[in-house]
Short mmCIF file of C-alpha atoms and ligand atoms in Angstrom, two decimals:
data_model
loop_
_atom_site.label_atom_id
_atom_site.label_comp_id
_atom_site.label_asym_id
_atom_site.label_seq_id
_atom_site.Cartn_x
_atom_site.Cartn_y
_atom_site.Cartn_z
CA MET A 1 7.31 -21.34 12.35
CA THR A 2 7.08 -20.45 15.75
CA GLY A 3 4.43 -17.81 16.67
CA THR A 4 7.29 -15.47 17.75
CA VAL A 5 8.15 -15.10 14.53
CA SER A 6 4.88 -14.30 12.93
CA SER A 7 4.32 -11.69 15.78
CA SER A 8 7.88 -10.08 15.22
CA PHE A 9 7.14 -9.67 11.10
CA ASP A 10 3.97 -8.12 12.09
CA ARG A 11 5.52 -5.83 14.96
CA LEU A 12 8.21 -4.75 11.96
CA TRP A 13 5.59 -3.84 9.69
CA ALA A 14 3.25 -2.35 12.02
CA ASP A 15 6.23 0.05 12.89
CA LEU A 16 7.64 0.92 9.69
CA GLU A 17 3.96 1.01 7.71
CA PRO A 18 3.34 4.99 8.91
CA VAL A 19 6.61 6.09 7.73
CA GLY A 20 6.30 8.11 4.30
CA ARG A 21 2.41 7.33 4.42
CA ASP A 22 0.43 9.92 2.29
CA PRO A 23 -2.68 9.65 4.82
CA ARG A 24 -5.02 10.70 1.51
CA GLY A 25 -3.87 7.89 -0.91
CA GLY A 26 -2.34 6.20 0.91
CA GLY A 27 1.14 5.75 -1.51
CA TYR A 28 4.92 5.99 -0.50
CA ARG A 29 7.26 9.03 -0.74
CA ARG A 30 10.04 8.30 0.76
CA PHE A 31 12.93 9.80 -0.84
CA ALA A 32 16.54 9.50 -0.32
CA TRP A 33 18.49 11.88 2.80
CA THR A 34 15.05 13.10 3.75
CA ARG A 35 12.91 13.20 7.35
CA GLU A 36 11.03 10.19 6.16
CA ASP A 37 14.50 8.41 4.78
CA ALA A 38 15.91 9.50 8.67
CA THR A 39 12.93 8.00 9.92
CA ALA A 40 13.21 5.15 8.29
CA ARG A 41 17.10 5.00 8.74
CA GLU A 42 15.67 5.52 12.77
CA TRP A 43 13.87 1.97 12.09
CA PHE A 44 16.06 -0.12 10.84
CA ALA A 45 18.79 1.23 13.55
CA ALA A 46 15.95 0.60 16.49
CA ALA A 47 15.08 -2.55 15.09
CA ALA A 48 19.14 -3.92 14.89
CA ALA A 49 19.01 -2.55 18.74
CA ALA A 50 16.05 -4.42 19.56
CA ARG A 51 18.14 -7.56 18.84
CA GLY A 52 21.61 -6.55 19.78
CA LEU A 53 23.14 -6.14 16.25
CA ASP A 54 25.65 -3.34 15.96
CA VAL A 55 24.83 -0.84 13.06
CA THR A 56 27.40 0.10 10.88
CA THR A 57 27.13 3.03 8.05
CA ASP A 58 29.42 2.47 4.49
CA ARG A 59 30.83 5.34 2.63
CA ALA A 60 27.79 5.60 0.24
CA GLY A 61 25.23 5.46 3.49
CA ASN A 62 23.63 2.29 3.10
CA GLN A 63 23.02 0.28 7.00
CA TRP A 64 24.06 -2.71 8.25
CA ALA A 65 23.19 -4.43 10.98
CA TRP A 66 25.68 -7.31 11.88
CA TRP A 67 24.83 -10.61 14.12
CA GLY A 68 28.58 -11.70 14.80
CA ASP A 69 31.76 -9.80 13.98
CA PRO A 70 31.28 -8.83 10.22
CA ASP A 71 35.61 -9.35 10.13
CA ASN A 72 35.54 -12.87 10.60
CA GLY A 73 33.55 -13.18 7.66
CA PRO A 74 32.51 -14.02 5.16
CA GLY A 75 29.00 -12.67 5.67
CA VAL A 76 25.83 -14.06 4.57
CA VAL A 77 23.21 -11.07 4.31
CA ALA A 78 19.74 -10.03 3.64
CA GLY A 79 17.92 -7.17 3.07
CA SER A 80 16.63 -4.96 0.72
CA HIS A 81 15.88 -1.10 0.54
CA LEU A 82 13.35 1.80 2.35
CA ASP A 83 13.07 4.25 0.03
CA SER A 84 10.28 4.30 -2.27
CA VAL A 85 9.23 5.25 -5.88
CA PRO A 86 6.50 8.94 -5.75
CA ASP A 87 3.67 7.16 -5.02
CA GLY A 88 4.91 3.96 -4.29
CA GLY A 89 3.50 0.50 -2.57
CA ALA A 90 4.62 -0.63 1.45
CA PHE A 91 6.24 -3.74 0.16
CA ASP A 92 8.72 -2.87 -2.46
CA GLY A 93 11.99 -2.70 -0.27
CA PRO A 94 10.42 -2.68 2.75
CA LEU A 95 9.98 -6.70 2.80
CA GLY A 96 13.04 -7.69 2.28
CA VAL A 97 14.24 -5.56 4.89
CA ILE A 98 11.34 -6.82 7.12
CA SER A 99 11.72 -10.49 6.10
CA ALA A 100 15.84 -10.53 7.22
CA PHE A 101 14.95 -8.94 10.89
CA ALA A 102 11.76 -11.56 11.49
CA ALA A 103 14.30 -14.69 9.22
CA LEU A 104 17.09 -14.10 12.45
CA ASP A 105 14.54 -14.51 15.19
CA GLU A 106 12.88 -17.27 13.58
CA LEU A 107 17.13 -18.78 13.25
CA ARG A 108 17.39 -17.26 16.72
CA ALA A 109 13.84 -19.05 18.12
CA THR A 110 15.01 -22.30 16.92
CA GLY A 111 18.30 -22.06 18.46
CA HIS A 112 20.31 -21.76 16.14
CA VAL A 113 23.62 -20.33 15.87
CA PRO A 114 24.96 -19.36 12.58
CA SER A 115 28.65 -20.23 12.00
CA HIS A 116 28.97 -17.28 9.30
CA PRO A 117 28.65 -13.45 10.35
CA LEU A 118 24.78 -12.67 9.38
CA GLY A 119 24.20 -8.73 8.15
CA ILE A 120 20.95 -7.09 7.44
CA VAL A 121 20.94 -4.09 5.08
CA ASN A 122 19.38 -1.08 3.80
CA PHE A 123 20.58 0.15 0.93
CA GLY A 124 19.40 3.97 0.58
CA ASP A 125 18.29 4.86 -2.63
CA GLU A 126 17.53 2.58 -4.45
CA GLU A 127 14.52 3.71 -7.01
CA GLY A 128 16.78 7.06 -7.45
CA ALA A 129 13.48 8.57 -7.54
CA ARG A 130 14.79 11.87 -6.33
CA PHE A 131 18.10 12.14 -7.87
CA GLY A 132 17.54 10.16 -11.37
CA VAL A 133 19.90 7.40 -10.83
CA ALA A 134 18.90 4.21 -9.53
CA CYS A 135 20.16 1.42 -7.22
CA ALA A 136 22.53 4.97 -6.03
CA GLY A 137 23.58 3.46 -2.49
CA SER A 138 24.85 -0.28 -4.02
CA ARG A 139 26.38 1.42 -6.65
CA LEU A 140 28.10 3.99 -4.86
CA LEU A 141 29.53 1.37 -2.90
CA THR A 142 30.79 -0.75 -5.66
CA GLY A 143 31.91 2.30 -7.77
CA ALA A 144 29.58 1.65 -10.86
CA LEU A 145 28.90 4.67 -9.39
CA SER A 146 31.50 7.32 -9.07
CA PRO A 147 31.22 9.96 -5.99
CA GLU A 148 31.48 12.85 -8.45
CA ARG A 149 29.19 11.62 -10.57
CA GLY A 150 27.16 10.72 -7.48
CA LEU A 151 27.51 13.81 -5.03
CA ALA A 152 26.80 16.38 -8.51
CA LEU A 153 22.84 14.65 -9.38
CA THR A 154 20.50 16.81 -8.36
CA ASP A 155 16.83 16.70 -7.36
CA GLY A 156 13.44 18.66 -8.64
CA ASP A 157 15.45 22.06 -6.64
CA GLY A 158 18.75 22.02 -7.57
CA VAL A 159 19.96 19.90 -4.69
CA THR A 160 22.54 18.12 -5.33
CA MET A 161 23.10 14.82 -3.67
CA ALA A 162 26.25 16.03 -1.59
CA GLU A 163 24.24 18.88 0.05
CA ALA A 164 21.26 16.53 0.57
CA MET A 165 23.44 14.05 2.47
CA LYS A 166 24.92 17.50 4.28
CA GLN A 167 21.80 18.41 5.58
CA ALA A 168 21.11 14.51 6.94
CA GLY A 169 23.41 14.67 9.09
CA ALA A 170 25.79 12.65 6.66
CA ASP A 171 29.20 12.68 5.37
CA ALA A 172 29.03 13.74 1.55
CA SER A 173 33.02 13.44 1.39
CA ALA A 174 33.14 9.64 2.58
CA VAL A 175 31.58 8.81 -0.39
CA GLY A 176 33.23 6.47 -2.23
CA ARG A 177 33.42 2.98 -3.36
CA ASP A 178 34.20 0.36 0.29
CA ASP A 179 36.14 -1.77 -0.20
CA GLU A 180 35.78 -2.81 3.52
CA THR A 181 32.26 -3.39 3.18
CA LEU A 182 32.57 -5.17 0.43
CA ARG A 183 35.11 -7.53 1.85
CA ARG A 184 32.51 -8.60 4.29
CA VAL A 185 29.66 -9.89 1.69
CA GLY A 186 30.60 -13.61 0.80
CA VAL A 187 26.84 -13.68 -0.48
CA PHE A 188 23.74 -11.43 -0.48
CA VAL A 189 20.00 -12.90 -0.41
CA GLU A 190 17.24 -10.04 -1.29
CA LEU A 191 13.84 -11.03 -0.73
CA HIS A 192 11.23 -8.87 -2.98
CA VAL A 193 7.54 -8.39 -3.89
CA GLU A 194 7.27 -9.86 -7.02
CA GLN A 195 6.26 -7.53 -9.24
CA GLY A 196 4.72 -9.41 -12.08
CA ARG A 197 2.04 -12.10 -12.13
CA GLY A 198 4.57 -15.05 -12.57
CA LEU A 199 3.68 -16.90 -8.96
CA ALA A 200 0.24 -15.65 -9.32
CA ASP A 201 0.29 -17.52 -12.20
CA LEU A 202 2.08 -20.65 -11.00
CA GLY A 203 -0.07 -20.63 -7.71
CA ARG A 204 3.26 -20.73 -5.71
CA PRO A 205 3.85 -18.63 -2.60
CA VAL A 206 7.81 -17.88 -3.26
CA ALA A 207 10.29 -17.72 -6.12
CA VAL A 208 13.86 -18.14 -6.35
CA GLY A 209 15.30 -14.84 -8.93
CA SER A 210 17.41 -16.41 -11.69
CA SER A 211 18.53 -12.72 -13.78
CA ILE A 212 17.73 -9.42 -14.14
CA TRP A 213 16.68 -7.58 -17.36
CA PRO A 214 19.24 -4.90 -19.16
CA HIS A 215 17.90 -1.56 -18.13
CA GLY A 216 18.34 2.19 -18.45
CA ARG A 217 16.99 5.70 -17.96
CA TRP A 218 17.20 8.68 -20.42
CA ARG A 219 16.40 12.44 -20.10
CA PHE A 220 15.61 14.62 -23.17
CA THR A 221 14.58 18.43 -23.34
CA LEU A 222 12.83 20.14 -25.91
CA GLU A 223 12.86 23.89 -26.03
CA GLY A 224 10.05 26.52 -27.61
CA GLU A 225 8.70 29.29 -26.39
CA ALA A 226 6.64 31.01 -23.56
CA ASN A 227 3.66 33.19 -24.49
CA HIS A 228 0.07 33.93 -23.78
CA ALA A 229 -2.59 30.59 -23.97
CA GLY A 230 -4.84 33.36 -25.02
CA THR A 231 -3.67 35.31 -27.16
CA THR A 232 -1.15 33.39 -29.23
CA ARG A 233 -2.33 32.25 -32.15
CA LEU A 234 -2.01 28.24 -33.02
CA ALA A 235 0.06 28.75 -36.32
CA ASP A 236 2.44 31.33 -34.55
CA ARG A 237 3.24 28.80 -31.39
CA ARG A 238 6.54 27.27 -30.63
CA ASP A 239 4.65 24.46 -27.89
CA PRO A 240 7.11 22.15 -26.79
CA MET A 241 4.36 20.17 -25.38
CA LEU A 242 3.22 18.79 -28.55
CA ASP A 243 6.33 17.53 -29.35
CA LEU A 244 7.14 16.13 -26.24
CA ALA A 245 3.47 13.88 -27.00
CA THR A 246 4.70 13.38 -30.17
CA ALA A 247 7.98 11.32 -28.92
CA ILE A 248 5.87 9.78 -26.03
CA VAL A 249 4.05 7.67 -28.66
CA ARG A 250 7.02 7.23 -31.21
CA ALA A 251 8.75 5.51 -27.86
CA ARG A 252 5.92 3.53 -27.31
CA GLU A 253 5.61 2.69 -31.03
CA LEU A 254 9.54 2.00 -31.50
CA ALA A 255 9.23 -0.53 -28.39
CA GLY A 256 6.68 -2.98 -29.77
CA GLU A 257 8.71 -2.85 -33.37
CA TYR A 258 12.21 -3.66 -30.75
CA GLY A 259 10.01 -6.07 -28.56
CA VAL A 260 10.76 -3.77 -25.94
CA LEU A 261 9.13 -2.04 -22.97
CA ALA A 262 9.33 1.87 -22.97
CA THR A 263 8.28 4.18 -20.45
CA CYS A 264 7.81 7.72 -19.97
CA GLY A 265 6.54 8.51 -15.95
CA LYS A 266 8.05 11.84 -16.03
CA ILE A 267 8.30 15.33 -17.06
CA ALA A 268 8.51 18.37 -15.92
CA VAL A 269 7.14 21.16 -17.67
CA GLU A 270 8.47 25.36 -17.51
CA PRO A 271 6.77 27.67 -16.63
CA ASN A 272 4.01 24.73 -15.93
CA GLY A 273 1.40 27.20 -15.71
CA VAL A 274 -2.43 25.93 -17.31
CA ASN A 275 -2.11 29.34 -19.43
CA ALA A 276 0.78 29.45 -20.72
CA ILE A 277 2.48 27.53 -23.54
CA PRO A 278 5.69 25.58 -22.04
CA CYS A 279 9.43 27.07 -23.33
CA ARG A 280 10.93 23.80 -22.01
CA VAL A 281 10.21 20.34 -21.02
CA THR A 282 11.66 17.19 -20.51
CA GLY A 283 10.99 13.81 -20.25
CA TRP A 284 12.73 11.04 -19.25
CA LEU A 285 12.37 7.51 -20.86
CA ASP A 286 13.03 4.19 -19.16
CA ALA A 287 13.53 1.10 -21.22
CA ARG A 288 14.18 -2.39 -20.49
CA GLY A 289 13.50 -6.04 -22.31
CA ALA A 290 15.34 -9.15 -22.66
CA ASP A 291 17.68 -8.52 -25.13
CA PRO A 292 20.05 -5.22 -24.45
CA ALA A 293 21.17 -4.87 -28.01
CA ALA A 294 17.21 -4.85 -28.41
CA VAL A 295 17.06 -2.22 -25.48
CA ARG A 296 20.01 -0.11 -27.76
CA ALA A 297 18.66 0.34 -30.42
CA MET A 298 15.54 1.13 -29.48
CA VAL A 299 16.95 3.86 -27.89
CA ALA A 300 19.01 4.33 -30.47
CA GLU A 301 16.33 5.52 -33.12
CA PHE A 302 14.88 7.27 -30.33
CA ASP A 303 17.63 9.62 -30.41
CA VAL A 304 18.44 10.04 -33.88
CA GLY A 305 14.53 11.07 -34.15
CA LEU A 306 15.12 13.63 -31.32
CA ALA A 307 18.41 14.56 -33.19
CA SER A 308 17.32 15.04 -37.06
CA GLY A 309 13.94 17.26 -35.44
CA SER A 310 11.39 14.41 -37.01
CA LEU A 311 10.12 14.29 -33.23
CA ALA A 312 10.23 17.91 -32.68
CA GLY A 313 8.51 20.80 -34.78
CA PRO A 314 11.19 22.65 -36.99
CA SER A 315 10.76 26.21 -34.82
CA LEU A 316 11.70 23.75 -31.45
CA VAL A 317 14.74 22.91 -30.29
CA SER A 318 15.69 19.70 -29.06
CA SER A 319 18.39 17.91 -26.99
CA SER A 320 19.96 14.53 -27.77
CA LEU A 321 18.73 12.02 -24.91
CA THR A 322 21.31 12.07 -21.54
CA GLU A 323 22.06 8.50 -20.56
CA GLU A 324 21.48 8.57 -16.69
CA SER A 325 22.04 5.26 -15.55
CA TRP A 326 22.68 1.81 -17.46
CA THR A 327 22.26 -1.79 -16.07
CA ASP A 328 23.42 -4.72 -18.27
CA PRO A 329 21.56 -8.17 -18.14
CA THR A 330 22.32 -9.94 -14.73
CA SER A 331 22.72 -13.35 -13.80
CA PHE A 332 21.98 -14.42 -10.42
CA ASP A 333 24.74 -16.64 -9.27
CA SER A 334 23.61 -20.31 -10.40
CA TYR A 335 24.79 -22.32 -7.45
CA LEU A 336 23.28 -20.29 -5.54
CA VAL A 337 19.94 -19.96 -7.79
CA SER A 338 19.90 -23.92 -8.09
CA ARG A 339 20.69 -24.34 -4.49
CA MET A 340 17.72 -22.11 -3.07
CA ALA A 341 15.67 -24.16 -6.03
CA MET A 342 16.39 -26.90 -3.78
CA LEU A 343 15.75 -26.29 -0.57
CA LEU A 344 12.78 -24.25 -1.30
CA ASP A 345 11.37 -27.90 -2.18
CA GLY A 346 11.45 -26.96 -6.00
CA ALA A 347 10.02 -23.06 -5.91
CA PRO A 348 10.27 -21.45 -9.63
CA VAL A 349 12.75 -19.88 -10.73
CA LEU A 350 11.53 -16.27 -12.95
CA ALA A 351 13.80 -13.76 -14.25
CA THR A 352 12.21 -10.38 -13.54
CA GLY A 353 12.64 -6.67 -15.74
CA ALA A 354 12.88 -4.78 -12.41
CA GLY A 355 16.33 -3.41 -10.78
CA HIS A 356 17.68 -4.62 -7.70
CA ASP A 357 20.53 -3.93 -5.45
CA ALA A 358 21.07 -7.44 -5.59
CA GLY A 359 22.10 -7.13 -9.53
CA ILE A 360 24.39 -4.44 -8.70
CA LEU A 361 26.36 -7.05 -6.11
CA ALA A 362 25.95 -9.75 -8.96
CA ASN A 363 27.51 -7.53 -10.93
CA ALA A 364 30.42 -6.49 -9.16
CA GLY A 365 31.31 -10.83 -8.61
CA VAL A 366 29.33 -10.85 -5.19
CA PRO A 367 27.29 -13.73 -4.96
CA ALA A 368 24.25 -13.03 -5.50
CA ALA A 369 20.10 -13.99 -5.35
CA MET A 370 16.77 -13.17 -4.80
CA LEU A 371 13.85 -14.14 -3.34
CA PHE A 372 9.77 -13.41 -5.03
CA VAL A 373 6.94 -13.38 -2.84
CA ARG A 374 3.65 -13.34 -4.86
CA ASN A 375 1.62 -10.62 -5.60
CA PRO A 376 -1.85 -11.21 -6.15
CA THR A 377 -2.47 -8.56 -9.07
CA GLY A 378 1.20 -8.18 -10.22
CA ILE A 379 0.89 -4.44 -9.38
CA SER A 380 3.96 -2.78 -7.91
CA HIS A 381 5.33 0.98 -8.01
CA SER A 382 1.68 1.99 -6.67
CA PRO A 383 0.05 1.74 -3.31
CA ALA A 384 -1.95 -1.11 -4.90
CA GLU A 385 1.38 -3.44 -4.51
CA HIS A 386 0.41 -5.86 -2.21
CA ALA A 387 0.74 -9.36 -0.84
CA SER A 388 -0.69 -11.32 1.30
CA ARG A 389 0.18 -12.13 5.03
CA ASP A 390 0.64 -15.37 4.57
CA ASP A 391 2.24 -15.06 1.77
CA CYS A 392 5.12 -12.49 3.64
CA LEU A 393 5.53 -15.25 6.51
CA HIS A 394 5.77 -18.13 3.71
CA GLY A 395 8.87 -15.63 2.28
CA VAL A 396 10.35 -15.62 6.15
CA ARG A 397 10.44 -18.93 6.35
CA ALA A 398 12.21 -19.50 2.83
CA LEU A 399 14.78 -17.25 3.95
CA ALA A 400 15.51 -18.31 7.19
CA THR A 401 15.91 -21.57 5.67
CA VAL A 402 18.20 -19.90 2.88
CA LEU A 403 20.16 -18.31 5.51
CA ARG A 404 20.37 -21.40 7.95
CA ASP A 405 21.97 -23.28 4.91
CA LEU A 406 24.45 -20.70 4.04
CA ALA A 407 25.50 -19.09 7.67
CA GLY A 408 26.35 -22.58 8.45
C1 GLV B 501 13.28 -0.56 -9.82
O1 GLV B 501 12.34 -0.61 -8.83
C2 GLV B 501 13.34 -0.29 -10.83
O2 GLV B 501 13.09 -1.02 -11.84
O3 GLV B 501 12.83 0.66 -11.11
MN1 MN B 502 11.39 -0.64 -7.10
MN1 MN B 503 12.33 -2.41 -4.71
#
């Protein structure tokens, strides 16, 4: 790899690193259509401008930087997302966008002129941290999420996506499936930090992604009666928090029974006062697994428990589950997977339980694949997420090799 390229990686990384980082805990808070998101988008536009690339924004608000005329396609596209989960790590998303710019620099530094247009994309709102639906940018682009539903989604303060887009200066009225943009994408390769220990265990720096587990998110609400913590006898309480605790424990038991993963990582408590019995609690369930039928069966049994009152006391009102999103099992393009593994000296091929925009594109018929970069601890969605600089540069080199091959 050329020295220019490692320094361009370092520069890109250093410029993006402070955006949306909490100086105390070091975690990132880059949520869709916020000031931090706008700053990340400015960083993307500046990185593209510094390379003389034209930037367009599609109907869903995703950013595309093109080397070559994208209408002389089909194009070869790399990239990922820049938004984060609450207190997320530095790598999940940004590593793929930074590596795409650095790989383009590598191709240029070695004098390569691709015969297909080469694109770099920043998908908006991949984590769904603000509006609840993961991969909202790519789902809106492909039509997997309708504009009516997407724009009406609300954040924790009741702000709709449409309002948030408007406040950010984006055109919410244009949102919808964008065939013109999709036509330009002949193939999409998303490089991502590994969110697991597969590569650490194998002692390899880079893997090719084969598939994504089916996964979904559900919401449920339990209603009780707000009352005073110091004057309400235990026997008189209608406390939905206790029932939320029961429901969470039950989700974990069911996950074990069905051989799937279930997580309750977010709750909302009303009124959320230390000395008040809550009147209402809302929980979110994330469930995933290799077998979609097992995931569905686990969630259905959890739902029956909620509806029948076995997870909530008889004096409480519980809602059934509302599905916020579901993604079918995803297999990446088999030709691409084997071609990439071959180009990368027999790189390991790994499946993942994490969702990605590459999966949304693959399910919409776009040939797509992924590269994973070793994460020594496997920790992700946490400030402790990490990949060494050497491994990141391995990733850039791997991506450049793949792009050189695919773009001709
Ligand atoms: C995305 O990171 C997800 O799998 O939740
Ligand atoms: Mn993530
Ligand atoms: Mn990601």
